[in-house]
Amino acid sequence: MDFPHTFLLFCTVLIFYNLGLIWFAQIVIYPLFGKVGSEEYITYHQFYSSHIPLPVIIPGFASFLLPLVLIFVHPEAIPLWLVVANSGCALVSLFVTVALAIPRHNRLERNGKQEDVIQELIRYNWPRTLAITGSAVLTLMMVTLAFSPV
């Protein structure tokens, strides 16, 4: 198997891992933020933040950036528009993470429980959840095209 096919498979695994994470965060983790008591909230969020780099942050940012590499390194059977559309989903996810999610997490960790900020986090996470879902669908289409018999 050549490098473009191998790289596509690596990206596929990473993107589908991230797909599971984002839906779990949207449906379970972020709503649970509102169930934590005010007095223990900062400690809770600090624990959360200190434990997510390896399982969440590193694979998340990798799944936002690696689709951009696919623009230059993709199997020939995949049309460029499909790779660019996938990269667009990744860029939306990256933007929501950097511009909307991280500042709200910082506010929660610094100022403690704030229901309005938790609701914003949940609401603003929907575009990221949908973009990652779109990326997974587009990636599955790319894998199907790349590995279809000629």
GROMACS .gro file of C-alpha atoms in nm:
model
  150
    1MET     CA    1   0.000   0.000   0.000
    2ASP     CA    2   0.138   0.341  -0.094
    3PHE     CA    3   0.175   0.638   0.141
    4PRO     CA    4  -0.141   0.829   0.033
    5HIS     CA    5  -0.360   0.525   0.104
    6THR     CA    6  -0.187   0.458   0.437
    7PHE     CA    7  -0.218   0.823   0.537
    8LEU     CA    8  -0.587   0.823   0.445
    9LEU     CA    9  -0.646   0.517   0.664
   10PHE     CA   10  -0.462   0.683   0.954
   11CYS     CA   11  -0.676   0.996   0.912
   12THR     CA   12  -0.989   0.782   0.897
   13VAL     CA   13  -0.915   0.611   1.228
   14LEU     CA   14  -0.836   0.945   1.391
   15ILE     CA   15  -1.147   1.119   1.256
   16PHE     CA   16  -1.379   0.838   1.364
   17TYR     CA   17  -1.218   0.833   1.709
   18ASN     CA   18  -1.283   1.208   1.729
   19LEU     CA   19  -1.640   1.153   1.607
   20GLY     CA   20  -1.711   0.931   1.907
   21LEU     CA   21  -1.549   1.181   2.142
   22ILE     CA   22  -1.742   1.482   2.016
   23TRP     CA   23  -2.081   1.314   2.039
   24PHE     CA   24  -1.997   1.190   2.390
   25ALA     CA   25  -1.897   1.544   2.488
   26GLN     CA   26  -2.210   1.695   2.334
   27ILE     CA   27  -2.459   1.448   2.479
   28VAL     CA   28  -2.295   1.353   2.811
   29ILE     CA   29  -1.989   1.549   2.925
   30TYR     CA   30  -2.096   1.909   2.864
   31PRO     CA   31  -2.447   1.860   3.008
   32LEU     CA   32  -2.284   1.703   3.317
   33PHE     CA   33  -2.098   2.031   3.375
   34GLY     CA   34  -2.431   2.172   3.493
   35LYS     CA   35  -2.479   1.892   3.746
   36VAL     CA   36  -2.160   1.967   3.941
   37GLY     CA   37  -2.207   2.179   4.252
   38SER     CA   38  -2.083   2.538   4.257
   39GLU     CA   39  -1.841   2.487   4.545
   40GLU     CA   40  -1.653   2.199   4.384
   41TYR     CA   41  -1.683   2.323   4.027
   42ILE     CA   42  -1.337   2.478   3.984
   43THR     CA   43  -1.170   2.166   4.124
   44TYR     CA   44  -1.386   1.949   3.897
   45HIS     CA   45  -1.304   2.151   3.586
   46GLN     CA   46  -0.933   2.160   3.670
   47PHE     CA   47  -0.939   1.781   3.701
   48TYR     CA   48  -1.126   1.756   3.370
   49SER     CA   49  -0.883   1.992   3.195
   50SER     CA   50  -0.574   1.819   3.328
   51HIS     CA   51  -0.692   1.477   3.211
   52ILE     CA   52  -0.801   1.551   2.854
   53PRO     CA   53  -0.476   1.638   2.669
   54LEU     CA   54  -0.383   1.283   2.566
   55PRO     CA   55  -0.726   1.133   2.495
   56VAL     CA   56  -0.900   1.448   2.362
   57ILE     CA   57  -0.683   1.749   2.276
   58ILE     CA   58  -0.400   1.581   2.084
   59PRO     CA   59  -0.621   1.359   1.867
   60GLY     CA   60  -0.873   1.641   1.826
   61PHE     CA   61  -0.624   1.893   1.692
   62ALA     CA   62  -0.463   1.623   1.477
   63SER     CA   63  -0.802   1.545   1.323
   64PHE     CA   64  -0.850   1.917   1.252
   65LEU     CA   65  -0.510   1.959   1.084
   66LEU     CA   66  -0.438   1.630   0.904
   67PRO     CA   67  -0.724   1.673   0.653
   68LEU     CA   68  -0.535   1.980   0.529
   69VAL     CA   69  -0.238   1.755   0.451
   70LEU     CA   70  -0.473   1.527   0.255
   71ILE     CA   71  -0.515   1.811   0.004
   72PHE     CA   72  -0.156   1.746  -0.102
   73VAL     CA   73  -0.130   1.374  -0.022
   74HIS     CA   74  -0.440   1.180  -0.124
   75PRO     CA   75  -0.502   0.878  -0.342
   76GLU     CA   76  -0.559   0.970  -0.707
   77ALA     CA   77  -0.906   0.815  -0.709
   78ILE     CA   78  -1.035   1.082  -0.469
   79PRO     CA   79  -1.153   1.404  -0.634
   80LEU     CA   80  -0.996   1.720  -0.499
   81TRP     CA   81  -1.334   1.877  -0.417
   82LEU     CA   82  -1.402   1.596  -0.169
   83VAL     CA   83  -1.069   1.649   0.008
   84VAL     CA   84  -1.125   2.026   0.016
   85ALA     CA   85  -1.478   1.982   0.156
   86ASN     CA   86  -1.337   1.756   0.427
   87SER     CA   87  -1.073   2.017   0.508
   88GLY     CA   88  -1.349   2.278   0.532
   89CYS     CA   89  -1.521   2.069   0.799
   90ALA     CA   90  -1.190   2.039   0.983
   91LEU     CA   91  -1.136   2.416   0.972
   92VAL     CA   92  -1.486   2.480   1.110
   93SER     CA   93  -1.407   2.240   1.395
   94LEU     CA   94  -1.076   2.412   1.459
   95PHE     CA   95  -1.237   2.758   1.458
   96VAL     CA   96  -1.513   2.655   1.700
   97THR     CA   97  -1.256   2.497   1.930
   98VAL     CA   98  -1.019   2.793   1.938
   99ALA     CA   99  -1.263   3.083   1.915
  100LEU     CA  100  -1.563   2.951   2.109
  101ALA     CA  101  -1.490   2.643   2.322
  102ILE     CA  102  -1.148   2.717   2.472
  103PRO     CA  103  -1.241   3.067   2.597
  104ARG     CA  104  -1.552   2.926   2.767
  105HIS     CA  105  -1.357   2.645   2.929
  106ASN     CA  106  -1.109   2.905   3.053
  107ARG     CA  107  -1.391   3.113   3.202
  108LEU     CA  108  -1.539   2.810   3.377
  109GLU     CA  109  -1.204   2.709   3.519
  110ARG     CA  110  -1.120   3.061   3.631
  111ASN     CA  111  -1.460   3.180   3.758
  112GLY     CA  112  -1.634   2.858   3.856
  113LYS     CA  113  -1.977   2.734   3.764
  114GLN     CA  114  -2.173   2.967   3.538
  115GLU     CA  115  -2.491   2.820   3.390
  116ASP     CA  116  -2.496   3.067   3.102
  117VAL     CA  117  -2.140   2.976   3.001
  118ILE     CA  118  -2.218   2.603   3.023
  119GLN     CA  119  -2.523   2.655   2.799
  120GLU     CA  120  -2.311   2.855   2.554
  121LEU     CA  121  -2.055   2.575   2.550
  122ILE     CA  122  -2.327   2.321   2.468
  123ARG     CA  123  -2.489   2.546   2.206
  124TYR     CA  124  -2.162   2.649   2.040
  125ASN     CA  125  -2.043   2.289   2.034
  126TRP     CA  126  -2.319   2.189   1.791
  127PRO     CA  127  -2.142   2.336   1.484
  128ARG     CA  128  -1.825   2.150   1.582
  129THR     CA  129  -2.020   1.827   1.638
  130LEU     CA  130  -2.187   1.859   1.299
  131ALA     CA  131  -1.860   1.954   1.125
  132ILE     CA  132  -1.681   1.651   1.272
  133THR     CA  133  -1.975   1.433   1.170
  134GLY     CA  134  -1.955   1.577   0.819
  135SER     CA  135  -1.583   1.512   0.813
  136ALA     CA  136  -1.642   1.149   0.910
  137VAL     CA  137  -1.899   1.105   0.632
  138LEU     CA  138  -1.669   1.266   0.374
  139THR     CA  139  -1.376   1.057   0.495
  140LEU     CA  140  -1.582   0.741   0.457
  141MET     CA  141  -1.663   0.848   0.102
  142MET     CA  142  -1.291   0.901   0.035
  143VAL     CA  143  -1.201   0.557   0.173
  144THR     CA  144  -1.471   0.398  -0.042
  145LEU     CA  145  -1.336   0.569  -0.354
  146ALA     CA  146  -0.971   0.504  -0.270
  147PHE     CA  147  -1.018   0.132  -0.207
  148SER     CA  148  -1.280   0.051  -0.469
  149PRO     CA  149  -1.171  -0.193  -0.735
  150VAL     CA  150  -1.081  -0.016  -1.056
   0.00000   0.00000   0.00000
